[in-house]
Each structure stands twice: as structure tokens, then as C-alpha cells.
């Protein structure tokens, strides 16, 4: 009898064995170690060698995670669409997801346009410091056609789906897979069942691989965060700290607001929602990539929230491909920062235009490096802001991008939950 409490206590799992705790510790320890190493004005050979080794380890882990994205998304998408029996359900789910994406983007753009301008009015810049910062401004613009609507639309239809998958361009792969899945839903029951069995097995196998990759996530995140911290140093405390601080604070508050939406709607228990998200959020902060976070998102949605295939195999890949909720925040903040930097008075009409553009163009980010920022080049030209300022924002984006990706991943999971009928969610959570 007396041994029962001891037995219960010994079976209680240590918090340090939690994967979420381990990857979070890896991120924090890595950033702290990297920033400590950055204090060396001239790094020693040992420091350079250590950073080089950690860079290889971190990059190898990112590649291993990215390796699972296409083989996981394709079978989940096919099973989610063709295995549901009624393909019209997928259309309704897609429309619901788009409605949530649009509503969240509009809300973020409006709030940022109201809150950020008064905040920037308090900023007083040193003329000498701003002159030096403007002198460093440079931007390599891609060909004009690379940012055009025509190029974006044609890019959605891959000439070779296999090459698109190999290049890691997820949106064309998702659209091709959707086409295949809808067609599969129209074929005879026998061939359809055989293919669905194969793709279910493939999805289950890839989830095992994802679990293996996430099991070593603390090592990969520690390596990535150390390299990142060493590059960042204490840059957040420099003259551009105000801009970085505003971006981070707004994204942290907006992320908390997403949790509030879940708490108010009570679609799933808030604790379960947070638990399902933590691994993918830490991966998001370590890799600064929504796509690299997708396997962890799918695992959390499947293992913790038990979301149906339409959410894990359709909505999450779709959101990770096209939904960048952060645009509704950083477009407005970036325009205000560049205007302040160059001594330009940005009228309310221009701020409203930037906010509206961040919503209208949210789903059309070109598949090129810094595509979301470069998409603003024509907008800056139209409201009289120097496009070179975008180059400064790209250079300062390393630290804010961690919180921007965290925000995007949280929004993706929220949208996925909101597309599931309440009755199915209650059944799945229980």
C-alpha cells in the first residue's frame, strides 16, 4: 500500500523528456551560445571551426526535414481528397479555409495600420546614423517579369510535376496532386481502393520518418540556433533596434491573439492546441521556414488533435504553400520604417494602400528568394518610397523572420482546426 504513491511518482514523466521542452531548450541554448561567441571581435580558429561544424549539422538536419515534405504531403493530399467519398466536401473545406485566411489577413492589416503609425511617430532618428544606414542600401531586383501576375499564374501549372517536386516548389505540386486526387475520386472502386491503400501506407510510413527527424530535432535546432546567434550578435540593440522591436512585439501579440481565437471558439482544448503546435513552432523559429515546419505541423495535428485527413492532408499543405499572414503586419511596418528612414511623410491614404495590398497579394508571393519583400517594389514606386529601402529590410530580416514564421505556422494550424466541423472535432479529441 505504501509503495503505491512511490510507484505513481516514479511513473510520472520528467518534463525534460518532453520533445517540446527539448527543442525549446535547444533553441534557447543555441542562441545564447551563439551570441556569447559573437563577442569575439576576431573569432579564434576553434570558434570558426565550431561554427563551421554546427552549420553543417544544422543544414543537414534542415535538408532531412525538407526531404520529408513532398513525400508526406502528396499521399496525405490524395487520401484526404479521394478517400473522403464525396469530393465536393474538399471544395467546401477549401472555401472555408480561404475565408479564414482572408478574414485573418484583413484583421491583421487593419490593426497594424491603426497601431503602427502612432508608434513610429515616437521614433527620433540620429541624422548621421540614418545617413550611414541609407548609404548601405542596395537591392538586386529580379527581372520585371519574375514579379508579374502572368509569371505567377503560369508558375502554378508545372510543365513537369516531377521537376517541380524536385525543386521543392510546393504550390504547383499541391495543385497537380489535387487534380490527380479529384480524378482518382471518379475512377472505379477497385482501382481507387488499391491506390488509396498504397498512399495511406506511404503516408503512415512518412509519418514514422518525420518522427525520427523530430526525435533529433534538439540537436539540429541547437546547431542552427548557435550559428544564427553568432551571426546576430547583439544587433537587436543597435540603431535599427526600434524597427526590429516593433516587428517582434506585433508578431508576438498577434500570435497570442490567435490563441485567444481558439480559446474563445473552444474548437479544441487550448492546452491541446498549444501542445500540438510547440514542436512545429520551435522548428519554425530555428529554420525560419513554414515548409520545413510542415511535417511537424502534420504530426501535431494527427497525433495530438486527431484532425481528419481533409485538415492534415489538404488544409495544412495549402496554408503552408500560399498563406503568409505575416505580410499583413510587416508590409505596413516596413513601409513606415523606410519612410521614417528617408524623411518621407507617408499619408494615411498610402498606409491604407499598403495594408490593402498586403491582403490582396498575400496569396501570390513569387517563388524567389525574399519574394514577399520584392513583391512590394511596384508598390513602393507608386507611393513614392525608395525601393532601396527594401534592401535594408531584407538585411535586417534575420531576427524578425523567426517570429514571422512562428506566426505563420500558428495561423496555419488555427485555420486547419477551424475548417473541421465542430462535431468531428469533439469526437476526435475525446
PDB file of N, CA and C in Angstrom, residues 233-335:
ATOM      1  N   UNK A 233      24.654  38.315 -33.084  1.00  0.00           N
ATOM      2  CA  UNK A 233      25.336  39.071 -32.039  1.00  0.00           C
ATOM      3  C   UNK A 233      24.314  39.829 -31.218  1.00  0.00           C
ATOM      4  N   UNK A 234      24.575  41.084 -30.967  1.00  0.00           N
ATOM      5  CA  UNK A 234      23.629  41.929 -30.225  1.00  0.00           C
ATOM      6  C   UNK A 234      23.051  42.999 -31.136  1.00  0.00           C
ATOM      7  N   UNK A 235      22.813  42.599 -32.408  1.00  0.00           N
ATOM      8  CA  UNK A 235      22.334  43.580 -33.388  1.00  0.00           C
ATOM      9  C   UNK A 235      20.993  44.181 -33.001  1.00  0.00           C
ATOM     10  N   UNK A 236      20.200  43.436 -32.197  1.00  0.00           N
ATOM     11  CA  UNK A 236      18.891  43.958 -31.814  1.00  0.00           C
ATOM     12  C   UNK A 236      19.016  45.197 -30.944  1.00  0.00           C
ATOM     13  N   UNK A 237      20.213  45.484 -30.415  1.00  0.00           N
ATOM     14  CA  UNK A 237      20.390  46.642 -29.551  1.00  0.00           C
ATOM     15  C   UNK A 237      20.958  47.834 -30.306  1.00  0.00           C
ATOM     16  N   UNK A 238      21.123  47.737 -31.598  1.00  0.00           N
ATOM     17  CA  UNK A 238      21.723  48.819 -32.389  1.00  0.00           C
ATOM     18  C   UNK A 238      20.667  49.827 -32.814  1.00  0.00           C
ATOM     19  N   UNK A 239      21.070  50.733 -33.742  1.00  0.00           N
ATOM     20  CA  UNK A 239      20.175  51.818 -34.167  1.00  0.00           C
ATOM     21  C   UNK A 239      18.900  51.307 -34.810  1.00  0.00           C
ATOM     22  N   UNK A 240      18.969  50.123 -35.419  1.00  0.00           N
ATOM     23  CA  UNK A 240      17.779  49.589 -36.088  1.00  0.00           C
ATOM     24  C   UNK A 240      16.930  48.752 -35.125  1.00  0.00           C
ATOM     25  N   UNK A 241      17.280  48.795 -33.824  1.00  0.00           N
ATOM     26  CA  UNK A 241      16.557  48.008 -32.832  1.00  0.00           C
ATOM     27  C   UNK A 241      15.078  48.349 -32.753  1.00  0.00           C
ATOM     28  N   UNK A 242      14.738  49.622 -32.989  1.00  0.00           N
ATOM     29  CA  UNK A 242      13.338  50.032 -32.891  1.00  0.00           C
ATOM     30  C   UNK A 242      12.492  49.278 -33.903  1.00  0.00           C
ATOM     31  N   UNK A 243      12.954  49.243 -35.144  1.00  0.00           N
ATOM     32  CA  UNK A 243      12.218  48.551 -36.211  1.00  0.00           C
ATOM     33  C   UNK A 243      12.059  47.073 -35.879  1.00  0.00           C
ATOM     34  N   UNK A 244      13.154  46.441 -35.452  1.00  0.00           N
ATOM     35  CA  UNK A 244      13.106  45.014 -35.111  1.00  0.00           C
ATOM     36  C   UNK A 244      12.177  44.778 -33.926  1.00  0.00           C
ATOM     37  N   UNK A 245      12.252  45.679 -32.935  1.00  0.00           N
ATOM     38  CA  UNK A 245      11.424  45.527 -31.745  1.00  0.00           C
ATOM     39  C   UNK A 245       9.938  45.648 -32.083  1.00  0.00           C
ATOM     40  N   UNK A 246       9.575  46.620 -32.926  1.00  0.00           N
ATOM     41  CA  UNK A 246       8.167  46.796 -33.313  1.00  0.00           C
ATOM     42  C   UNK A 246       7.654  45.548 -34.032  1.00  0.00           C
ATOM     43  N   UNK A 247       8.454  45.042 -34.968  1.00  0.00           N
ATOM     44  CA  UNK A 247       8.038  43.845 -35.704  1.00  0.00           C
ATOM     45  C   UNK A 247       7.835  42.657 -34.760  1.00  0.00           C
ATOM     46  N   UNK A 248       8.787  42.444 -33.865  1.00  0.00           N
ATOM     47  CA  UNK A 248       8.706  41.286 -32.965  1.00  0.00           C
ATOM     48  C   UNK A 248       7.512  41.419 -32.023  1.00  0.00           C
ATOM     49  N   UNK A 249       7.327  42.607 -31.438  1.00  0.00           N
ATOM     50  CA  UNK A 249       6.222  42.801 -30.496  1.00  0.00           C
ATOM     51  C   UNK A 249       4.878  42.585 -31.182  1.00  0.00           C
ATOM     52  N   UNK A 250       4.710  43.157 -32.373  1.00  0.00           N
ATOM     53  CA  UNK A 250       3.445  42.998 -33.095  1.00  0.00           C
ATOM     54  C   UNK A 250       3.172  41.535 -33.434  1.00  0.00           C
ATOM     55  N   UNK A 251       4.217  40.802 -33.824  1.00  0.00           N
ATOM     56  CA  UNK A 251       4.021  39.397 -34.164  1.00  0.00           C
ATOM     57  C   UNK A 251       3.733  38.542 -32.930  1.00  0.00           C
ATOM     58  N   UNK A 252       4.379  38.870 -31.818  1.00  0.00           N
ATOM     59  CA  UNK A 252       4.111  38.122 -30.588  1.00  0.00           C
ATOM     60  C   UNK A 252       2.676  38.383 -30.119  1.00  0.00           C
ATOM     61  N   UNK A 253       2.245  39.649 -30.164  1.00  0.00           N
ATOM     62  CA  UNK A 253       0.866  39.980 -29.764  1.00  0.00           C
ATOM     63  C   UNK A 253      -0.140  39.318 -30.703  1.00  0.00           C
ATOM     64  N   UNK A 254       0.149  39.357 -32.007  1.00  0.00           N
ATOM     65  CA  UNK A 254      -0.760  38.741 -32.978  1.00  0.00           C
ATOM     66  C   UNK A 254      -0.828  37.223 -32.791  1.00  0.00           C
ATOM     67  N   UNK A 255       0.310  36.605 -32.467  1.00  0.00           N
ATOM     68  CA  UNK A 255       0.313  35.156 -32.195  1.00  0.00           C
ATOM     69  C   UNK A 255      -0.540  34.848 -30.975  1.00  0.00           C
ATOM     70  N   UNK A 256      -0.414  35.669 -29.932  1.00  0.00           N
ATOM     71  CA  UNK A 256      -1.253  35.488 -28.737  1.00  0.00           C
ATOM     72  C   UNK A 256      -2.728  35.651 -29.078  1.00  0.00           C
ATOM     73  N   UNK A 257      -3.034  36.564 -30.011  1.00  0.00           N
ATOM     74  CA  UNK A 257      -4.427  36.772 -30.428  1.00  0.00           C
ATOM     75  C   UNK A 257      -4.990  35.531 -31.113  1.00  0.00           C
ATOM     76  N   UNK A 258      -4.141  34.800 -31.857  1.00  0.00           N
ATOM     77  CA  UNK A 258      -4.597  33.568 -32.496  1.00  0.00           C
ATOM     78  C   UNK A 258      -4.982  32.533 -31.446  1.00  0.00           C
ATOM     79  N   UNK A 259      -4.184  32.457 -30.369  1.00  0.00           N
ATOM     80  CA  UNK A 259      -4.545  31.562 -29.266  1.00  0.00           C
ATOM     81  C   UNK A 259      -5.871  32.009 -28.633  1.00  0.00           C
ATOM     82  N   UNK A 260      -6.073  33.320 -28.550  1.00  0.00           N
ATOM     83  CA  UNK A 260      -7.323  33.833 -27.977  1.00  0.00           C
ATOM     84  C   UNK A 260      -8.521  33.413 -28.814  1.00  0.00           C
ATOM     85  N   UNK A 261      -8.349  33.437 -30.140  1.00  0.00           N
ATOM     86  CA  UNK A 261      -9.434  32.986 -31.035  1.00  0.00           C
ATOM     87  C   UNK A 261      -9.793  31.539 -30.724  1.00  0.00           C
ATOM     88  N   UNK A 262      -8.752  30.707 -30.566  1.00  0.00           N
ATOM     89  CA  UNK A 262      -9.010  29.302 -30.236  1.00  0.00           C
ATOM     90  C   UNK A 262      -9.659  29.170 -28.869  1.00  0.00           C
ATOM     91  N   UNK A 263      -9.205  29.985 -27.894  1.00  0.00           N
ATOM     92  CA  UNK A 263      -9.785  29.927 -26.560  1.00  0.00           C
ATOM     93  C   UNK A 263     -11.236  30.363 -26.544  1.00  0.00           C
ATOM     94  N   UNK A 264     -11.572  31.381 -27.344  1.00  0.00           N
ATOM     95  CA  UNK A 264     -12.948  31.891 -27.388  1.00  0.00           C
ATOM     96  C   UNK A 264     -13.877  30.898 -28.102  1.00  0.00           C
ATOM     97  N   UNK A 265     -13.415  30.376 -29.233  1.00  0.00           N
ATOM     98  CA  UNK A 265     -14.259  29.461 -30.008  1.00  0.00           C
ATOM     99  C   UNK A 265     -14.347  28.075 -29.383  1.00  0.00           C
ATOM    100  N   UNK A 266     -13.303  27.693 -28.620  1.00  0.00           N
ATOM    101  CA  UNK A 266     -13.258  26.395 -27.942  1.00  0.00           C
ATOM    102  C   UNK A 266     -13.448  25.230 -28.912  1.00  0.00           C
ATOM    103  N   UNK A 267     -12.868  25.351 -30.096  1.00  0.00           N
ATOM    104  CA  UNK A 267     -12.989  24.257 -31.055  1.00  0.00           C
ATOM    105  C   UNK A 267     -12.233  23.027 -30.575  1.00  0.00           C
ATOM    106  N   UNK A 268     -11.064  23.249 -29.994  1.00  0.00           N
ATOM    107  CA  UNK A 268     -10.315  22.184 -29.331  1.00  0.00           C
ATOM    108  C   UNK A 268      -9.797  22.769 -28.014  1.00  0.00           C
ATOM    109  N   UNK A 269      -9.496  21.935 -27.036  1.00  0.00           N
ATOM    110  CA  UNK A 269      -8.924  22.478 -25.794  1.00  0.00           C
ATOM    111  C   UNK A 269      -7.657  23.274 -26.080  1.00  0.00           C
ATOM    112  N   UNK A 270      -7.568  24.444 -25.474  1.00  0.00           N
ATOM    113  CA  UNK A 270      -6.435  25.336 -25.735  1.00  0.00           C
ATOM    114  C   UNK A 270      -5.107  24.659 -25.406  1.00  0.00           C
ATOM    115  N   UNK A 271      -5.098  23.845 -24.344  1.00  0.00           N
ATOM    116  CA  UNK A 271      -3.871  23.152 -23.963  1.00  0.00           C
ATOM    117  C   UNK A 271      -3.431  22.179 -25.063  1.00  0.00           C
ATOM    118  N   UNK A 272      -4.400  21.452 -25.643  1.00  0.00           N
ATOM    119  CA  UNK A 272      -4.065  20.512 -26.722  1.00  0.00           C
ATOM    120  C   UNK A 272      -3.574  21.262 -27.955  1.00  0.00           C
ATOM    121  N   UNK A 273      -4.213  22.407 -28.250  1.00  0.00           N
ATOM    122  CA  UNK A 273      -3.804  23.216 -29.403  1.00  0.00           C
ATOM    123  C   UNK A 273      -2.359  23.671 -29.236  1.00  0.00           C
ATOM    124  N   UNK A 274      -2.029  24.152 -28.030  1.00  0.00           N
ATOM    125  CA  UNK A 274      -0.659  24.604 -27.759  1.00  0.00           C
ATOM    126  C   UNK A 274       0.326  23.440 -27.833  1.00  0.00           C
ATOM    127  N   UNK A 275      -0.066  22.290 -27.284  1.00  0.00           N
ATOM    128  CA  UNK A 275       0.827  21.129 -27.268  1.00  0.00           C
ATOM    129  C   UNK A 275       1.093  20.625 -28.690  1.00  0.00           C
ATOM    130  N   UNK A 276       0.072  20.669 -29.530  1.00  0.00           N
ATOM    131  CA  UNK A 276       0.241  20.222 -30.913  1.00  0.00           C
ATOM    132  C   UNK A 276       1.151  21.152 -31.700  1.00  0.00           C
ATOM    133  N   UNK A 277       1.191  22.426 -31.291  1.00  0.00           N
ATOM    134  CA  UNK A 277       1.926  23.433 -32.058  1.00  0.00           C
ATOM    135  C   UNK A 277       3.395  23.569 -31.669  1.00  0.00           C
ATOM    136  N   UNK A 278       3.722  23.314 -30.407  1.00  0.00           N
ATOM    137  CA  UNK A 278       5.059  23.671 -29.903  1.00  0.00           C
ATOM    138  C   UNK A 278       6.203  23.114 -30.764  1.00  0.00           C
ATOM    139  N   UNK A 279       6.221  21.809 -31.112  1.00  0.00           N
ATOM    140  CA  UNK A 279       7.354  21.323 -31.922  1.00  0.00           C
ATOM    141  C   UNK A 279       7.492  22.055 -33.250  1.00  0.00           C
ATOM    142  N   UNK A 280       6.374  22.274 -33.951  1.00  0.00           N
ATOM    143  CA  UNK A 280       6.451  22.958 -35.242  1.00  0.00           C
ATOM    144  C   UNK A 280       6.839  24.422 -35.069  1.00  0.00           C
ATOM    145  N   UNK A 281       6.427  25.049 -33.966  1.00  0.00           N
ATOM    146  CA  UNK A 281       6.804  26.447 -33.726  1.00  0.00           C
ATOM    147  C   UNK A 281       8.307  26.581 -33.483  1.00  0.00           C
ATOM    148  N   UNK A 282       8.866  25.647 -32.726  1.00  0.00           N
ATOM    149  CA  UNK A 282      10.310  25.706 -32.465  1.00  0.00           C
ATOM    150  C   UNK A 282      11.086  25.427 -33.745  1.00  0.00           C
ATOM    151  N   UNK A 283      10.607  24.464 -34.535  1.00  0.00           N
ATOM    152  CA  UNK A 283      11.234  24.221 -35.841  1.00  0.00           C
ATOM    153  C   UNK A 283      11.128  25.477 -36.707  1.00  0.00           C
ATOM    154  N   UNK A 284       9.981  26.155 -36.649  1.00  0.00           N
ATOM    155  CA  UNK A 284       9.776  27.377 -37.426  1.00  0.00           C
ATOM    156  C   UNK A 284      10.787  28.452 -37.039  1.00  0.00           C
ATOM    157  N   UNK A 285      11.020  28.620 -35.731  1.00  0.00           N
ATOM    158  CA  UNK A 285      11.961  29.648 -35.285  1.00  0.00           C
ATOM    159  C   UNK A 285      13.396  29.267 -35.623  1.00  0.00           C
ATOM    160  N   UNK A 286      13.692  27.977 -35.591  1.00  0.00           N
ATOM    161  CA  UNK A 286      15.049  27.541 -35.893  1.00  0.00           C
ATOM    162  C   UNK A 286      15.380  27.575 -37.369  1.00  0.00           C
ATOM    163  N   UNK A 287      14.394  27.225 -38.202  1.00  0.00           N
ATOM    164  CA  UNK A 287      14.657  27.133 -39.653  1.00  0.00           C
ATOM    165  C   UNK A 287      14.174  28.347 -40.421  1.00  0.00           C
ATOM    166  N   UNK A 288      13.257  29.117 -39.818  1.00  0.00           N
ATOM    167  CA  UNK A 288      12.623  30.276 -40.480  1.00  0.00           C
ATOM    168  C   UNK A 288      11.964  29.865 -41.793  1.00  0.00           C
ATOM    169  N   UNK A 289      11.322  28.701 -41.777  1.00  0.00           N
ATOM    170  CA  UNK A 289      10.668  28.168 -42.976  1.00  0.00           C
ATOM    171  C   UNK A 289       9.371  27.482 -42.600  1.00  0.00           C
ATOM    172  N   UNK A 290       8.249  27.970 -43.155  1.00  0.00           N
ATOM    173  CA  UNK A 290       6.958  27.329 -42.909  1.00  0.00           C
ATOM    174  C   UNK A 290       6.932  25.934 -43.513  1.00  0.00           C
ATOM    175  N   UNK A 291       7.553  25.770 -44.678  1.00  0.00           N
ATOM    176  CA  UNK A 291       7.549  24.458 -45.331  1.00  0.00           C
ATOM    177  C   UNK A 291       8.338  23.441 -44.511  1.00  0.00           C
ATOM    178  N   UNK A 292       9.476  23.870 -43.945  1.00  0.00           N
ATOM    179  CA  UNK A 292      10.256  22.955 -43.111  1.00  0.00           C
ATOM    180  C   UNK A 292       9.489  22.579 -41.850  1.00  0.00           C
ATOM    181  N   UNK A 293       8.559  23.442 -41.419  1.00  0.00           N
ATOM    182  CA  UNK A 293       7.755  23.167 -40.228  1.00  0.00           C
ATOM    183  C   UNK A 293       6.545  22.301 -40.535  1.00  0.00           C
ATOM    184  N   UNK A 294       6.227  22.122 -41.818  1.00  0.00           N
ATOM    185  CA  UNK A 294       5.008  21.406 -42.195  1.00  0.00           C
ATOM    186  C   UNK A 294       4.945  19.975 -41.667  1.00  0.00           C
ATOM    187  N   UNK A 295       6.011  19.168 -41.781  1.00  0.00           N
ATOM    188  CA  UNK A 295       5.917  17.805 -41.227  1.00  0.00           C
ATOM    189  C   UNK A 295       5.599  17.787 -39.736  1.00  0.00           C
ATOM    190  N   UNK A 296       6.194  18.705 -38.971  1.00  0.00           N
ATOM    191  CA  UNK A 296       5.901  18.763 -37.534  1.00  0.00           C
ATOM    192  C   UNK A 296       4.466  19.218 -37.293  1.00  0.00           C
ATOM    193  N   UNK A 297       3.952  20.116 -38.133  1.00  0.00           N
ATOM    194  CA  UNK A 297       2.559  20.536 -38.016  1.00  0.00           C
ATOM    195  C   UNK A 297       1.618  19.359 -38.256  1.00  0.00           C
ATOM    196  N   UNK A 298       1.899  18.598 -39.320  1.00  0.00           N
ATOM    197  CA  UNK A 298       1.058  17.442 -39.653  1.00  0.00           C
ATOM    198  C   UNK A 298       1.090  16.421 -38.513  1.00  0.00           C
ATOM    199  N   UNK A 299       2.276  16.209 -37.950  1.00  0.00           N
ATOM    200  CA  UNK A 299       2.402  15.253 -36.846  1.00  0.00           C
ATOM    201  C   UNK A 299       1.582  15.719 -35.637  1.00  0.00           C
ATOM    202  N   UNK A 300       1.671  17.002 -35.283  1.00  0.00           N
ATOM    203  CA  UNK A 300       0.905  17.520 -34.156  1.00  0.00           C
ATOM    204  C   UNK A 300      -0.593  17.455 -34.400  1.00  0.00           C
ATOM    205  N   UNK A 301      -1.007  17.798 -35.622  1.00  0.00           N
ATOM    206  CA  UNK A 301      -2.435  17.754 -35.951  1.00  0.00           C
ATOM    207  C   UNK A 301      -2.964  16.333 -35.950  1.00  0.00           C
ATOM    208  N   UNK A 302      -2.103  15.390 -36.324  1.00  0.00           N
ATOM    209  CA  UNK A 302      -2.518  13.984 -36.389  1.00  0.00           C
ATOM    210  C   UNK A 302      -2.466  13.316 -35.020  1.00  0.00           C
ATOM    211  N   UNK A 303      -1.346  13.449 -34.324  1.00  0.00           N
ATOM    212  CA  UNK A 303      -1.129  12.706 -33.079  1.00  0.00           C
ATOM    213  C   UNK A 303      -1.817  13.337 -31.872  1.00  0.00           C
ATOM    214  N   UNK A 304      -1.874  14.666 -31.822  1.00  0.00           N
ATOM    215  CA  UNK A 304      -2.407  15.348 -30.641  1.00  0.00           C
ATOM    216  C   UNK A 304      -3.872  15.754 -30.832  1.00  0.00           C
ATOM    217  N   UNK A 305      -4.175  16.410 -31.967  1.00  0.00           N
ATOM    218  CA  UNK A 305      -5.527  16.904 -32.201  1.00  0.00           C
ATOM    219  C   UNK A 305      -6.412  15.909 -32.936  1.00  0.00           C
ATOM    220  N   UNK A 306      -5.790  14.898 -33.562  1.00  0.00           N
ATOM    221  CA  UNK A 306      -6.526  13.866 -34.301  1.00  0.00           C
ATOM    222  C   UNK A 306      -7.447  14.480 -35.360  1.00  0.00           C
ATOM    223  N   UNK A 307      -6.924  15.476 -36.077  1.00  0.00           N
ATOM    224  CA  UNK A 307      -7.715  16.115 -37.127  1.00  0.00           C
ATOM    225  C   UNK A 307      -7.908  15.151 -38.294  1.00  0.00           C
ATOM    226  N   UNK A 308      -9.011  15.274 -39.020  1.00  0.00           N
ATOM    227  CA  UNK A 308      -9.261  14.378 -40.156  1.00  0.00           C
ATOM    228  C   UNK A 308      -8.315  14.663 -41.318  1.00  0.00           C
ATOM    229  N   UNK A 309      -8.348  13.778 -42.310  1.00  0.00           N
ATOM    230  CA  UNK A 309      -7.419  13.871 -43.435  1.00  0.00           C
ATOM    231  C   UNK A 309      -7.596  15.150 -44.238  1.00  0.00           C
ATOM    232  N   UNK A 310      -8.825  15.676 -44.295  1.00  0.00           N
ATOM    233  CA  UNK A 310      -9.031  16.913 -45.059  1.00  0.00           C
ATOM    234  C   UNK A 310      -8.230  18.069 -44.467  1.00  0.00           C
ATOM    235  N   UNK A 311      -8.068  18.059 -43.128  1.00  0.00           N
ATOM    236  CA  UNK A 311      -7.309  19.135 -42.472  1.00  0.00           C
ATOM    237  C   UNK A 311      -5.809  18.896 -42.559  1.00  0.00           C
ATOM    238  N   UNK A 312      -5.374  17.669 -42.241  1.00  0.00           N
ATOM    239  CA  UNK A 312      -3.926  17.395 -42.219  1.00  0.00           C
ATOM    240  C   UNK A 312      -3.345  17.232 -43.617  1.00  0.00           C
ATOM    241  N   UNK A 313      -4.139  16.669 -44.534  1.00  0.00           N
ATOM    242  CA  UNK A 313      -3.608  16.387 -45.862  1.00  0.00           C
ATOM    243  C   UNK A 313      -3.937  17.425 -46.903  1.00  0.00           C
ATOM    244  N   UNK A 314      -4.884  18.309 -46.615  1.00  0.00           N
ATOM    245  CA  UNK A 314      -5.286  19.313 -47.600  1.00  0.00           C
ATOM    246  C   UNK A 314      -5.063  20.732 -47.095  1.00  0.00           C
ATOM    247  N   UNK A 315      -5.669  21.067 -45.939  1.00  0.00           N
ATOM    248  CA  UNK A 315      -5.631  22.456 -45.479  1.00  0.00           C
ATOM    249  C   UNK A 315      -4.223  22.873 -45.052  1.00  0.00           C
ATOM    250  N   UNK A 316      -3.535  22.047 -44.267  1.00  0.00           N
ATOM    251  CA  UNK A 316      -2.195  22.431 -43.802  1.00  0.00           C
ATOM    252  C   UNK A 316      -1.206  22.633 -44.958  1.00  0.00           C
ATOM    253  N   UNK A 317      -1.101  21.691 -45.929  1.00  0.00           N
ATOM    254  CA  UNK A 317      -0.205  21.948 -47.074  1.00  0.00           C
ATOM    255  C   UNK A 317      -0.606  23.184 -47.869  1.00  0.00           C
ATOM    256  N   UNK A 318      -1.924  23.395 -48.012  1.00  0.00           N
ATOM    257  CA  UNK A 318      -2.393  24.572 -48.754  1.00  0.00           C
ATOM    258  C   UNK A 318      -1.982  25.853 -48.041  1.00  0.00           C
ATOM    259  N   UNK A 319      -2.191  25.906 -46.727  1.00  0.00           N
ATOM    260  CA  UNK A 319      -1.823  27.099 -45.951  1.00  0.00           C
ATOM    261  C   UNK A 319      -0.314  27.340 -46.005  1.00  0.00           C
ATOM    262  N   UNK A 320       0.464  26.278 -45.818  1.00  0.00           N
ATOM    263  CA  UNK A 320       1.928  26.431 -45.829  1.00  0.00           C
ATOM    264  C   UNK A 320       2.419  26.903 -47.188  1.00  0.00           C
ATOM    265  N   UNK A 321       1.665  26.592 -48.247  1.00  0.00           N
ATOM    266  CA  UNK A 321       2.083  26.964 -49.607  1.00  0.00           C
ATOM    267  C   UNK A 321       1.762  28.410 -49.948  1.00  0.00           C
ATOM    268  N   UNK A 322       0.558  28.869 -49.543  1.00  0.00           N
ATOM    269  CA  UNK A 322       0.103  30.161 -50.063  1.00  0.00           C
ATOM    270  C   UNK A 322      -0.204  31.196 -48.991  1.00  0.00           C
ATOM    271  N   UNK A 323      -0.378  30.797 -47.734  1.00  0.00           N
ATOM    272  CA  UNK A 323      -0.866  31.718 -46.717  1.00  0.00           C
ATOM    273  C   UNK A 323       0.289  32.274 -45.894  1.00  0.00           C
ATOM    274  N   UNK A 324       0.590  33.548 -46.070  1.00  0.00           N
ATOM    275  CA  UNK A 324       1.647  34.222 -45.315  1.00  0.00           C
ATOM    276  C   UNK A 324       1.016  35.381 -44.547  1.00  0.00           C
ATOM    277  N   UNK A 325       0.392  35.069 -43.414  1.00  0.00           N
ATOM    278  CA  UNK A 325      -0.338  36.077 -42.653  1.00  0.00           C
ATOM    279  C   UNK A 325       0.575  37.207 -42.194  1.00  0.00           C
ATOM    280  N   UNK A 326       1.856  36.925 -42.047  1.00  0.00           N
ATOM    281  CA  UNK A 326       2.797  37.948 -41.607  1.00  0.00           C
ATOM    282  C   UNK A 326       2.855  39.155 -42.543  1.00  0.00           C
ATOM    283  N   UNK A 327       2.513  38.961 -43.825  1.00  0.00           N
ATOM    284  CA  UNK A 327       2.541  40.075 -44.786  1.00  0.00           C
ATOM    285  C   UNK A 327       1.670  41.229 -44.316  1.00  0.00           C
ATOM    286  N   UNK A 328       0.539  40.904 -43.685  1.00  0.00           N
ATOM    287  CA  UNK A 328      -0.388  41.947 -43.238  1.00  0.00           C
ATOM    288  C   UNK A 328       0.212  42.811 -42.139  1.00  0.00           C
ATOM    289  N   UNK A 329       1.285  42.341 -41.512  1.00  0.00           N
ATOM    290  CA  UNK A 329       1.957  43.121 -40.471  1.00  0.00           C
ATOM    291  C   UNK A 329       3.220  43.781 -41.005  1.00  0.00           C
ATOM    292  N   UNK A 330       4.131  42.963 -41.583  1.00  0.00           N
ATOM    293  CA  UNK A 330       5.450  43.533 -41.883  1.00  0.00           C
ATOM    294  C   UNK A 330       5.444  44.446 -43.101  1.00  0.00           C
ATOM    295  N   UNK A 331       4.454  44.336 -43.996  1.00  0.00           N
ATOM    296  CA  UNK A 331       4.391  45.277 -45.114  1.00  0.00           C
ATOM    297  C   UNK A 331       4.157  46.693 -44.593  1.00  0.00           C
ATOM    298  N   UNK A 332       3.200  46.837 -43.684  1.00  0.00           N
ATOM    299  CA  UNK A 332       2.875  48.168 -43.142  1.00  0.00           C
ATOM    300  C   UNK A 332       4.033  48.704 -42.304  1.00  0.00           C
ATOM    301  N   UNK A 333       4.572  47.875 -41.422  1.00  0.00           N
ATOM    302  CA  UNK A 333       5.684  48.303 -40.572  1.00  0.00           C
ATOM    303  C   UNK A 333       6.899  48.657 -41.421  1.00  0.00           C
ATOM    304  N   UNK A 334       7.193  47.868 -42.436  1.00  0.00           N
ATOM    305  CA  UNK A 334       8.335  48.130 -43.309  1.00  0.00           C
ATOM    306  C   UNK A 334       8.203  49.448 -44.045  1.00  0.00           C
ATOM    307  N   UNK A 335       7.005  49.721 -44.559  1.00  0.00           N
ATOM    308  CA  UNK A 335       6.788  50.984 -45.277  1.00  0.00           C
ATOM    309  C   UNK A 335       6.960  52.174 -44.345  1.00  0.00           C
TER     310      UNK A 335
END
